[in-house]
Tab-separated table of C-alpha atoms in Angstrom:
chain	number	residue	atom	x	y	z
O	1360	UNK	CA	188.490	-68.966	11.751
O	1361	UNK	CA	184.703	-68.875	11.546
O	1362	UNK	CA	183.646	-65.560	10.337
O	1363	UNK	CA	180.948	-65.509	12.018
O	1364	UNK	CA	181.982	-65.939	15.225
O	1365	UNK	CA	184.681	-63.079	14.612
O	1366	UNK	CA	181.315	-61.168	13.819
O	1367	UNK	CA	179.630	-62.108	17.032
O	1368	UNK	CA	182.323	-60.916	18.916
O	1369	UNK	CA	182.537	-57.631	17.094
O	1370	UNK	CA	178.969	-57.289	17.658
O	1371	UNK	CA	179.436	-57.863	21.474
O	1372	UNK	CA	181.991	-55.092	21.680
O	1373	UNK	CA	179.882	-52.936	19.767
O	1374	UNK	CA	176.921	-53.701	22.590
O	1375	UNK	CA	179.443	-52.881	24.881
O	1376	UNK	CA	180.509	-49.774	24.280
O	1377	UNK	CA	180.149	-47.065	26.344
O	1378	UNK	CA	178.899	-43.358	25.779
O	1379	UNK	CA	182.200	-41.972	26.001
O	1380	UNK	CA	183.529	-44.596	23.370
O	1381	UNK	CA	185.464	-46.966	25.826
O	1382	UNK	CA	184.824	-50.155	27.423
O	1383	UNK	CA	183.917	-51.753	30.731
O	1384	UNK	CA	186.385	-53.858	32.251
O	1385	UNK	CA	186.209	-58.033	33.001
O	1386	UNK	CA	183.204	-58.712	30.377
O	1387	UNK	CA	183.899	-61.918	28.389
O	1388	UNK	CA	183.502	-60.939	25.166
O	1389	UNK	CA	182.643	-64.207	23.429
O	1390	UNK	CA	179.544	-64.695	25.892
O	1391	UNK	CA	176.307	-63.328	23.944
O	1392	UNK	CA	174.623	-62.242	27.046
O	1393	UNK	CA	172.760	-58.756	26.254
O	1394	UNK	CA	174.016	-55.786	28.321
O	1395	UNK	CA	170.940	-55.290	30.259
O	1396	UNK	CA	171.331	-58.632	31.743
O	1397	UNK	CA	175.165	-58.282	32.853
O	1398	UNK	CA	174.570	-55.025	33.984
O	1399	UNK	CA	171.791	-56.398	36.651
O	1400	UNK	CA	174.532	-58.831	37.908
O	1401	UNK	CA	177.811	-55.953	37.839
O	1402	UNK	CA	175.568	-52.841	38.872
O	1403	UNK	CA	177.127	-49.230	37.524
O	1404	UNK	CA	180.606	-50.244	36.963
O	1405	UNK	CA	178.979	-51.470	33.445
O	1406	UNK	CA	179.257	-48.197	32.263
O	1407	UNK	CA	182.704	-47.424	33.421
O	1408	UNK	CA	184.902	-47.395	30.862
O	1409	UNK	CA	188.594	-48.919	31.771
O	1410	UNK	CA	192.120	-49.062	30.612
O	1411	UNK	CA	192.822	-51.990	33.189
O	1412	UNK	CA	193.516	-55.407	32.167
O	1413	UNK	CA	194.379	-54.478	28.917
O	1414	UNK	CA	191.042	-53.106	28.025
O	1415	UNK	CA	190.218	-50.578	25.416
O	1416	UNK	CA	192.945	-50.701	23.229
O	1417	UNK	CA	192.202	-54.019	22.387
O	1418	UNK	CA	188.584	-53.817	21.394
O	1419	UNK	CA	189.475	-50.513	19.493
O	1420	UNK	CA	192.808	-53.055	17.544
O	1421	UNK	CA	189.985	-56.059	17.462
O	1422	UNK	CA	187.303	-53.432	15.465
O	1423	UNK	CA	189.358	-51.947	13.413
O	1424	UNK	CA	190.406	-55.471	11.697
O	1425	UNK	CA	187.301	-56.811	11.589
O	1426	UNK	CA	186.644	-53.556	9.703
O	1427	UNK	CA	189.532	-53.905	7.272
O	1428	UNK	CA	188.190	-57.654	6.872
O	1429	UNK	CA	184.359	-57.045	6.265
O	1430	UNK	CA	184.303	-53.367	5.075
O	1431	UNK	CA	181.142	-53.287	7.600
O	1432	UNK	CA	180.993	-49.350	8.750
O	1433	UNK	CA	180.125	-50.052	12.557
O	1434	UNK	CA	183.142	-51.743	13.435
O	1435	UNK	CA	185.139	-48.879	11.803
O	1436	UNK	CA	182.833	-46.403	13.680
O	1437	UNK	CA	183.296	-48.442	17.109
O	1438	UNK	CA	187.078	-48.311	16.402
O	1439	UNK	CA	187.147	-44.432	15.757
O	1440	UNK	CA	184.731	-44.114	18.491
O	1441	UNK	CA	186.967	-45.823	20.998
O	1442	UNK	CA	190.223	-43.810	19.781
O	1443	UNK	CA	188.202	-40.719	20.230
O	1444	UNK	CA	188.337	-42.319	23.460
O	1445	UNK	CA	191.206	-43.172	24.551
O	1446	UNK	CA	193.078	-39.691	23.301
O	1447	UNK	CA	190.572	-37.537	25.491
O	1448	UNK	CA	191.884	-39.796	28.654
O	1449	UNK	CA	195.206	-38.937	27.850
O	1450	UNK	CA	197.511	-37.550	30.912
O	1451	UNK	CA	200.073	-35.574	31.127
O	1452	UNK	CA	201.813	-38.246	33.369
């Protein structure tokens, strides 16, 4: 595995990341496109995050191991930031 690629795509989930700590749904990850432009194409739903198609949970499992592999303190605080996240959007149902 080429670390940094593994980087890169760390780095484009951190770009990603919403306000609230989650993640917009359908980005490609490994494109290096900045947010600005993507956003002109998708509009608002950018900055929705999303548990659909297996979103969130896997960006916040996908930080926190490039964490544990580089030590680097903003994938940790992307991971805690996104499990912050996803335990406010918890239902009852």
């Amino acid at each position: 595995h080429d670390p940094g690629a593994i980087e890169a795509i760390g780095a484009n989930l951190l770009m990603y990341q919403n306000a609230d700590g989650g993640w917009p749904k359908d980005v490609d990850w490994l494109l290096a496109l900045p947010k600005e432009e993507v956003a002109a194409l998708r509009g608002p739903a950018i900055d929705r995050s999303s548990f659909d198609n297996r979103n969130t949970y896997t960006q916040v499992r996908y930080l926190a191991a490039l964490y544990t592999r580089t030590g680097d303190e903003r994938f940790r605080d992307g991971a805690v930031r996104g499990i912050a996240y996803i335990l406010r959007e918890q239902r009852p149902s």
